[in-house]
Short mmCIF file of C-alpha atoms and ligand atoms in Angstrom, two decimals:
data_model
loop_
_atom_site.label_atom_id
_atom_site.label_comp_id
_atom_site.label_asym_id
_atom_site.label_seq_id
_atom_site.Cartn_x
_atom_site.Cartn_y
_atom_site.Cartn_z
CA MET A 1 -6.28 59.71 75.70
CA LYS A 2 -9.97 59.62 76.62
CA LYS A 3 -10.36 63.23 75.67
CA ILE A 4 -8.71 62.76 72.30
CA PHE A 5 -10.82 59.70 71.76
CA SER A 6 -13.96 61.67 72.64
CA ILE A 7 -13.07 64.46 70.23
CA VAL A 8 -12.50 61.92 67.50
CA LEU A 9 -15.81 60.32 68.41
CA SER A 10 -17.64 63.62 68.25
CA PHE A 11 -16.16 64.37 64.89
CA ALA A 12 -17.00 60.93 63.57
CA LEU A 13 -20.49 61.26 65.00
CA LEU A 14 -20.99 64.57 63.25
CA LEU A 15 -19.90 63.02 59.98
CA SER A 16 -22.21 60.07 60.45
CA LEU A 17 -25.08 62.34 61.48
CA ALA A 18 -24.49 64.46 58.38
CA SER A 19 -24.78 61.36 56.25
CA CYS A 20 -27.95 59.95 57.77
CA GLY A 21 -30.49 62.64 57.10
CA GLY A 22 -33.05 60.08 56.02
CA ASN A 23 -33.00 58.23 59.34
CA THR A 24 -36.43 58.64 60.81
CA GLY A 25 -36.19 55.56 63.05
CA SER A 26 -39.50 55.00 64.77
CA THR A 27 -38.79 52.38 67.38
CA THR A 28 -39.19 54.73 70.31
CA THR A 29 -40.76 52.84 73.14
CA THR A 30 -43.66 54.19 75.11
CA THR A 31 -42.71 53.02 78.55
CA ALA A 32 -44.95 54.32 81.29
CA ALA A 33 -43.80 57.54 82.83
CA PRO A 34 -44.59 57.66 86.52
CA GLN A 35 -42.49 60.77 86.97
CA THR A 36 -42.77 63.37 84.30
CA THR A 37 -42.84 66.55 86.28
CA ALA A 38 -40.71 69.45 85.17
CA ALA A 39 -37.22 69.60 86.49
CA PRO A 40 -36.36 72.09 89.19
CA GLN A 41 -32.67 71.58 89.85
CA THR A 42 -32.78 70.95 93.57
CA THR A 43 -29.62 68.90 93.85
CA ALA A 44 -27.53 69.98 90.90
CA ALA A 45 -23.82 70.21 91.49
CA PRO A 46 -22.20 73.49 90.63
CA GLN A 47 -20.97 73.44 87.05
CA THR A 48 -17.27 73.70 87.52
CA THR A 49 -16.30 73.33 83.91
CA ALA A 50 -17.55 74.25 80.50
CA ALA A 51 -21.04 75.67 80.28
CA PRO A 52 -23.79 73.30 79.21
CA ASN A 53 -25.11 73.74 75.73
CA THR A 54 -28.52 75.21 76.02
CA THR A 55 -28.73 76.61 72.51
CA ALA A 56 -28.46 73.34 70.65
CA ALA A 57 -30.31 72.93 67.42
CA PRO A 58 -33.11 70.35 67.57
CA ALA A 59 -31.58 66.92 67.07
CA THR A 60 -34.30 65.46 64.90
CA ASN A 61 -32.11 62.87 63.23
CA VAL A 62 -30.38 61.60 66.31
CA LYS A 63 -31.66 58.48 67.96
CA VAL A 64 -30.44 57.83 71.50
CA GLY A 65 -30.45 54.32 72.93
CA ILE A 66 -31.17 54.21 76.65
CA ALA A 67 -30.48 50.90 78.39
CA MET A 68 -31.85 50.68 81.94
CA PRO A 69 -31.35 47.69 84.26
CA THR A 70 -34.82 46.85 85.55
CA LYS A 71 -38.35 48.07 86.06
CA ASP A 72 -38.45 46.41 89.47
CA LEU A 73 -36.98 49.43 91.17
CA GLN A 74 -38.95 52.64 91.06
CA ARG A 75 -35.89 54.78 90.51
CA TRP A 76 -34.97 53.23 87.14
CA ASN A 77 -38.50 53.81 85.87
CA GLN A 78 -38.12 57.44 86.82
CA ASP A 79 -34.65 57.70 85.30
CA GLY A 80 -35.86 56.22 82.01
CA ALA A 81 -39.05 58.26 81.88
CA ASN A 82 -37.27 61.51 82.73
CA MET A 83 -34.59 60.96 80.11
CA GLN A 84 -37.12 59.98 77.47
CA GLN A 85 -39.20 63.05 78.18
CA GLN A 86 -36.25 65.43 78.22
CA PHE A 87 -34.56 63.94 75.14
CA GLU A 88 -37.79 64.03 73.15
CA ALA A 89 -38.45 67.60 74.25
CA ALA A 90 -35.02 68.48 72.84
CA GLY A 91 -35.91 66.85 69.52
CA TYR A 92 -34.20 63.48 69.85
CA GLN A 93 -35.66 60.08 69.12
CA VAL A 94 -35.40 57.59 71.95
CA ASP A 95 -35.13 53.82 72.16
CA LEU A 96 -35.64 53.05 75.85
CA GLN A 97 -35.19 49.47 77.06
CA TYR A 98 -35.30 47.69 80.42
CA ALA A 99 -33.45 44.38 80.83
CA ASN A 100 -35.15 42.76 83.81
CA ASN A 101 -31.83 42.70 85.68
CA ASP A 102 -30.51 40.10 83.23
CA PRO A 103 -27.04 40.95 81.84
CA ALA A 104 -27.54 38.84 78.67
CA THR A 105 -30.80 40.65 77.89
CA GLN A 106 -29.05 43.98 78.32
CA VAL A 107 -26.29 42.94 75.91
CA SER A 108 -28.79 41.98 73.23
CA GLN A 109 -30.78 45.19 73.75
CA ILE A 110 -27.60 47.20 73.24
CA GLU A 111 -26.75 45.23 70.10
CA ASN A 112 -30.23 45.98 68.78
CA MET A 113 -29.80 49.65 69.55
CA ILE A 114 -26.61 49.68 67.50
CA THR A 115 -28.14 47.90 64.51
CA GLY A 116 -31.29 50.00 64.94
CA GLY A 117 -29.40 53.20 64.21
CA CYS A 118 -28.82 54.72 67.63
CA LYS A 119 -26.08 57.33 67.40
CA VAL A 120 -25.42 57.61 71.14
CA LEU A 121 -25.87 55.06 73.93
CA VAL A 122 -26.76 55.86 77.53
CA ILE A 123 -26.35 52.77 79.70
CA ALA A 124 -26.97 51.91 83.34
CA ALA A 125 -25.17 48.57 83.42
CA ILE A 126 -26.56 45.58 85.29
CA GLN A 127 -23.12 44.06 85.64
CA ALA A 128 -20.24 46.48 85.44
CA ASP A 129 -18.01 44.32 83.29
CA SER A 130 -20.41 42.36 81.09
CA LEU A 131 -20.65 44.83 78.22
CA THR A 132 -17.11 44.82 76.83
CA THR A 133 -17.89 42.93 73.61
CA ALA A 134 -21.13 44.75 72.80
CA LEU A 135 -19.47 48.09 73.37
CA ALA A 136 -16.50 47.19 71.18
CA THR A 137 -19.05 47.14 68.34
CA ALA A 138 -20.31 50.55 69.38
CA LYS A 139 -16.79 51.91 69.38
CA ALA A 140 -16.06 50.43 65.97
CA GLN A 141 -19.07 52.36 64.67
CA ASN A 142 -18.06 55.59 66.43
CA ILE A 143 -21.07 55.49 68.73
CA PRO A 144 -20.27 57.36 71.95
CA VAL A 145 -21.30 55.66 75.19
CA ILE A 146 -22.31 57.45 78.37
CA ALA A 147 -22.27 55.30 81.50
CA TYR A 148 -25.37 56.31 83.44
CA ASP A 149 -25.28 56.23 87.25
CA ARG A 150 -23.13 53.06 87.29
CA LEU A 151 -19.67 52.98 85.77
CA ILE A 152 -19.14 50.40 83.00
CA MET A 153 -15.86 48.63 83.72
CA ASN A 154 -13.16 47.29 81.43
CA SER A 155 -14.40 48.87 78.21
CA ASP A 156 -12.51 51.57 76.35
CA ALA A 157 -15.74 52.43 74.52
CA VAL A 158 -17.03 54.46 77.47
CA SER A 159 -16.72 58.17 76.65
CA TYR A 160 -18.29 59.78 79.72
CA TYR A 161 -19.87 58.95 83.05
CA ALA A 162 -22.84 60.81 84.56
CA THR A 163 -23.79 59.99 88.12
CA PHE A 164 -24.32 61.25 91.63
CA ASP A 165 -21.23 61.37 93.82
CA ASN A 166 -21.33 57.77 94.99
CA TYR A 167 -18.66 58.05 97.66
CA MET A 168 -20.52 61.06 99.07
CA VAL A 169 -23.71 58.96 99.23
CA GLY A 170 -21.95 56.56 101.61
CA THR A 171 -20.35 59.38 103.55
CA ILE A 172 -23.71 61.03 104.18
CA GLN A 173 -25.19 57.72 105.37
CA GLY A 174 -22.26 57.16 107.75
CA GLN A 175 -22.47 60.72 109.04
CA TYR A 176 -26.20 60.37 109.60
CA ILE A 177 -25.59 57.36 111.85
CA ARG A 178 -22.67 59.10 113.60
CA ASP A 179 -24.66 62.26 114.26
CA THR A 180 -27.92 60.58 115.25
CA LEU A 181 -26.21 58.28 117.74
CA LYS A 182 -24.01 61.22 118.84
CA LEU A 183 -20.98 58.97 118.61
CA ASP A 184 -18.58 61.76 119.54
CA THR A 185 -20.24 62.53 122.87
CA ALA A 186 -22.52 59.68 123.98
CA ALA A 187 -21.07 56.94 126.15
CA GLY A 188 -22.16 53.98 124.04
CA PRO A 189 -21.26 51.39 123.02
CA PHE A 190 -23.89 51.03 120.30
CA ASN A 191 -24.72 47.96 118.24
CA ILE A 192 -24.81 48.18 114.47
CA GLU A 193 -25.15 45.83 111.48
CA LEU A 194 -23.96 46.63 107.97
CA PHE A 195 -25.60 46.01 104.59
CA THR A 196 -24.51 47.07 101.13
CA GLY A 197 -25.40 46.24 97.52
CA ASP A 198 -24.55 43.99 94.61
CA PRO A 199 -20.85 43.16 94.21
CA GLY A 200 -21.14 43.48 90.42
CA ASP A 201 -22.25 47.11 90.75
CA ASN A 202 -19.22 49.39 90.94
CA ASN A 203 -21.29 51.91 92.92
CA ALA A 204 -21.82 49.51 95.80
CA HIS A 205 -18.10 49.63 96.62
CA PHE A 206 -18.12 53.43 96.65
CA PHE A 207 -21.22 53.54 98.88
CA PHE A 208 -19.75 51.05 101.35
CA ASN A 209 -16.31 52.67 101.43
CA GLY A 210 -17.81 56.13 101.93
CA ALA A 211 -19.86 54.94 104.90
CA MET A 212 -17.11 52.81 106.42
CA ASP A 213 -14.59 55.64 106.23
CA VAL A 214 -16.90 57.47 108.66
CA LEU A 215 -17.90 54.50 110.83
CA LYS A 216 -14.73 52.41 111.04
CA PRO A 217 -12.88 54.63 113.52
CA TYR A 218 -15.81 54.20 115.92
CA ILE A 219 -15.80 50.43 115.36
CA ASP A 220 -12.05 50.38 115.97
CA SER A 221 -12.44 52.35 119.20
CA GLY A 222 -15.27 50.13 120.46
CA LYS A 223 -17.88 52.90 120.46
CA LEU A 224 -19.68 50.97 117.73
CA VAL A 225 -19.95 47.20 118.04
CA VAL A 226 -20.96 44.83 115.23
CA PRO A 227 -22.31 41.79 117.15
CA SER A 228 -22.30 39.60 114.02
CA GLY A 229 -18.69 40.50 113.30
CA GLN A 230 -19.65 40.90 109.63
CA THR A 231 -17.80 43.99 108.47
CA THR A 232 -16.20 43.21 105.10
CA PHE A 233 -17.79 44.21 101.81
CA ASP A 234 -18.35 40.57 100.83
CA GLN A 235 -20.01 39.73 104.14
CA CYS A 236 -22.29 42.75 103.86
CA ALA A 237 -23.12 42.52 100.14
CA THR A 238 -26.68 41.94 98.90
CA GLN A 239 -26.91 40.06 95.61
CA ALA A 240 -28.95 41.97 93.02
CA TRP A 241 -29.81 44.59 95.64
CA SER A 242 -32.68 42.27 96.44
CA THR A 243 -35.21 42.98 99.18
CA GLU A 244 -35.71 39.23 99.74
CA ASN A 245 -31.96 38.67 100.19
CA SER A 246 -31.54 41.48 102.71
CA GLN A 247 -34.66 40.38 104.57
CA SER A 248 -33.38 36.85 105.00
CA ARG A 249 -29.92 38.03 106.09
CA MET A 250 -31.47 40.41 108.63
CA GLU A 251 -33.75 37.63 109.92
CA ASN A 252 -30.69 35.43 110.41
CA LEU A 253 -28.83 38.21 112.20
CA ILE A 254 -31.76 38.87 114.52
CA SER A 255 -32.14 35.23 115.50
CA ALA A 256 -28.40 34.69 115.90
CA TYR A 257 -27.40 37.87 117.74
CA TYR A 258 -30.41 39.83 118.99
CA THR A 259 -32.69 37.39 120.81
CA THR A 260 -31.29 37.81 124.29
CA GLY A 261 -32.18 41.44 124.78
CA THR A 262 -29.21 42.80 122.83
CA LYS A 263 -30.33 46.17 121.52
CA LEU A 264 -29.88 46.91 117.82
CA ASP A 265 -29.12 50.62 117.58
CA ALA A 266 -28.40 51.11 113.88
CA VAL A 267 -28.33 49.38 110.52
CA LEU A 268 -26.36 50.77 107.62
CA SER A 269 -28.13 50.03 104.35
CA SER A 270 -26.73 51.33 101.07
CA ASN A 271 -30.13 51.72 99.39
CA ASP A 272 -33.89 51.49 99.77
CA SER A 273 -34.54 48.06 98.24
CA VAL A 274 -32.11 46.60 100.78
CA ALA A 275 -33.55 48.76 103.58
CA ASN A 276 -37.05 47.50 102.78
CA GLY A 277 -35.94 43.90 103.43
CA ILE A 278 -34.34 44.98 106.71
CA THR A 279 -37.54 46.76 107.74
CA ASN A 280 -39.61 43.68 106.85
CA ALA A 281 -37.38 41.49 108.99
CA LEU A 282 -37.43 43.89 111.93
CA VAL A 283 -41.20 44.38 111.83
CA GLY A 284 -41.63 40.62 111.47
CA SER A 285 -39.58 40.17 114.63
CA GLY A 286 -41.69 42.60 116.61
CA TYR A 287 -39.77 45.88 116.27
CA THR A 288 -42.00 48.96 116.16
CA LYS A 289 -41.38 52.64 115.56
CA ASP A 290 -40.72 52.94 119.30
CA ASN A 291 -37.66 50.71 119.33
CA PHE A 292 -36.67 50.84 115.67
CA PRO A 293 -32.94 51.16 114.98
CA ILE A 294 -31.55 53.99 112.89
CA LEU A 295 -31.81 52.69 109.33
CA THR A 296 -30.33 54.38 106.25
CA GLY A 297 -31.36 54.08 102.61
CA GLN A 298 -30.99 55.60 99.19
CA ASP A 299 -33.29 56.63 96.31
CA CYS A 300 -36.29 57.95 98.23
CA ASP A 301 -38.42 55.22 96.70
CA ILE A 302 -42.05 55.61 97.70
CA THR A 303 -42.10 52.55 99.97
CA SER A 304 -39.13 53.89 101.88
CA VAL A 305 -40.50 57.40 102.19
CA LYS A 306 -43.71 55.93 103.58
CA ASN A 307 -41.62 53.87 106.00
CA MET A 308 -39.77 57.04 106.99
CA ILE A 309 -43.05 58.77 107.74
CA ALA A 310 -44.15 55.71 109.77
CA GLY A 311 -40.88 55.62 111.76
CA LEU A 312 -39.67 52.39 110.11
CA GLN A 313 -36.69 53.87 108.23
CA SER A 314 -34.69 56.92 109.31
CA MET A 315 -33.40 58.50 106.15
CA SER A 316 -32.88 58.00 102.46
CA ILE A 317 -30.44 59.62 100.07
CA PHE A 318 -32.31 61.77 97.55
CA LYS A 319 -30.88 61.63 94.05
CA ASP A 320 -33.17 63.74 91.89
CA THR A 321 -33.47 61.70 88.69
CA ARG A 322 -34.64 64.83 86.86
CA THR A 323 -31.26 66.44 87.53
CA LEU A 324 -29.29 63.48 86.24
CA ALA A 325 -31.50 63.20 83.16
CA LYS A 326 -30.93 66.85 82.34
CA GLN A 327 -27.19 66.41 82.76
CA VAL A 328 -27.17 63.54 80.31
CA VAL A 329 -29.21 65.47 77.76
CA ASP A 330 -26.69 68.31 78.05
CA MET A 331 -23.79 65.90 77.60
CA VAL A 332 -25.31 64.24 74.56
CA THR A 333 -26.17 67.59 73.04
CA ALA A 334 -22.57 68.73 73.47
CA ILE A 335 -21.33 65.52 71.86
CA VAL A 336 -23.72 65.92 68.95
CA ASN A 337 -22.75 69.55 68.47
CA GLY A 338 -19.05 68.87 68.87
CA THR A 339 -18.77 71.31 71.76
CA THR A 340 -17.17 70.84 75.16
CA VAL A 341 -18.93 68.17 77.16
CA PRO A 342 -19.66 69.37 80.71
CA VAL A 343 -17.74 67.31 83.28
CA ASN A 344 -16.65 68.16 86.81
CA ASP A 345 -14.47 65.19 87.77
CA THR A 346 -11.52 63.83 85.85
CA LYS A 347 -9.74 61.86 88.53
CA THR A 348 -12.06 59.56 90.48
CA TYR A 349 -13.49 56.97 88.11
CA ASP A 350 -11.00 54.64 86.44
CA ASN A 351 -12.87 51.85 84.67
CA GLY A 352 -9.81 49.69 84.09
CA THR A 353 -8.97 51.34 80.78
CA GLY A 354 -8.26 54.79 82.18
CA ILE A 355 -10.09 57.63 83.86
CA ILE A 356 -13.56 58.30 82.50
CA PRO A 357 -14.44 62.02 82.50
CA SER A 358 -17.43 62.31 84.79
CA TYR A 359 -20.18 64.61 85.88
CA LEU A 360 -21.04 64.07 89.54
CA CYS A 361 -24.32 65.50 90.81
CA VAL A 362 -24.59 66.18 94.53
CA PRO A 363 -26.71 63.83 96.68
CA VAL A 364 -28.57 65.04 99.76
CA PHE A 365 -30.48 63.17 102.45
CA ALA A 366 -34.18 63.21 103.17
CA ASP A 367 -35.62 62.39 106.56
CA ILE A 368 -38.77 63.08 108.51
CA ASN A 369 -37.78 66.72 109.00
CA ASN A 370 -37.19 67.76 105.40
CA TYR A 371 -39.03 65.32 103.15
CA GLN A 372 -41.96 67.71 102.71
CA SER A 373 -39.88 70.45 101.10
CA LEU A 374 -37.43 68.16 99.32
CA LEU A 375 -39.86 65.64 97.89
CA ILE A 376 -43.31 67.20 97.80
CA ASP A 377 -42.80 70.95 97.45
CA SER A 378 -40.23 70.33 94.70
CA GLY A 379 -42.87 68.43 92.70
CA TYR A 380 -40.99 65.11 92.86
CA TYR A 381 -43.96 63.40 94.51
CA THR A 382 -47.48 64.49 95.25
CA ALA A 383 -48.62 64.30 98.85
CA ASP A 384 -51.12 61.64 97.77
CA GLN A 385 -48.39 59.33 96.50
CA LEU A 386 -46.94 59.20 100.00
CA LYS A 387 -50.20 58.35 101.78
C1 BGC B 401 -27.78 53.01 92.23
C2 BGC B 401 -28.76 53.12 93.37
C3 BGC B 401 -29.71 51.95 93.34
C4 BGC B 401 -28.97 50.63 93.20
C5 BGC B 401 -29.91 49.47 93.00
C6 BGC B 401 -27.10 51.67 92.26
O1 BGC B 401 -26.18 51.57 91.24
O2 BGC B 401 -26.84 54.06 92.28
O3 BGC B 401 -29.45 54.34 93.27
O4 BGC B 401 -30.47 51.92 94.50
O5 BGC B 401 -28.09 50.68 92.13
O6 BGC B 401 -30.59 49.55 91.81
#
């Protein structure tokens, strides 16, 4: 069904593009671009299906609306800037908006994109299921929607999903803890606490499940102990992925369970903004690099990479935003040209209306041993940015 719908969409899009030659929309925003380096494909997944369209004609009449959640997190600034740069280089016009993590603002930005003549929408949703009505309008106007990084739930207007393999993100974090603590050979038991992200973000469930599928057998066997007893998604969630929220939860955990000499060996954190709060709480309670627990993260945000270098975070998942941006440009170009849209997963992501054909890029982890080659030598950051 989705595929047929997408083909119909492409056809309708072509017709509407053919009839809008005079559209020279000029509302492109000029959002700052902290990360505009060229795009070596360090983490690209193998293309298992149709070849990307690299010979597309310049898309001078096509305006793409890009809705990003917030500027508060470094990664979304990079995602937006990389997409804007790559779309414009391919001849598209871009309307890039950030919604300050407010779902209502994001809805109105998307409505404006539709009335402003955007022919394709690329959306990283703030709340997975808050866009149904706005996207019904997009669908009625044959505007294809690509869910970016986060799946948009309960909307049949979503044509494709481009992301990193979210379950694999969690798996890598769990494996990092397992391997660093040597859970298969060391005597243990080891103490761990668990943190994940916002319940309204579909990704958070994939991250947590991926990690718990690795860690739970060790919790069940007693090799890993969770002194707080907080092991369900809801107990471990962090509203809005907020650093302040994770800091206060970690402070509470420390004072309730770790004041009597109980050693904290590891903390699972689904991303860097949450990890930063955990680090703040630990440092505030006197932990140093010499007794710091293993602490995971995700995004390789600058603060976290600096913490990694200082011994105050162990690892972070690296999701090269240049790779994802390129993937989305390829997908949009295929849609615009009516050719096969590159996807490599057609079974994992059901948004409540059916499976959304997806392209999953491959995440990797960065830690103290490989950050130089992964993050600096690849041109993602300069050495100075990490000082
Ligand atoms: C993204 C993460 C990000 C988190 C908080 C998730 O949907 O996949 O990369 O850290 O949102 O913004």
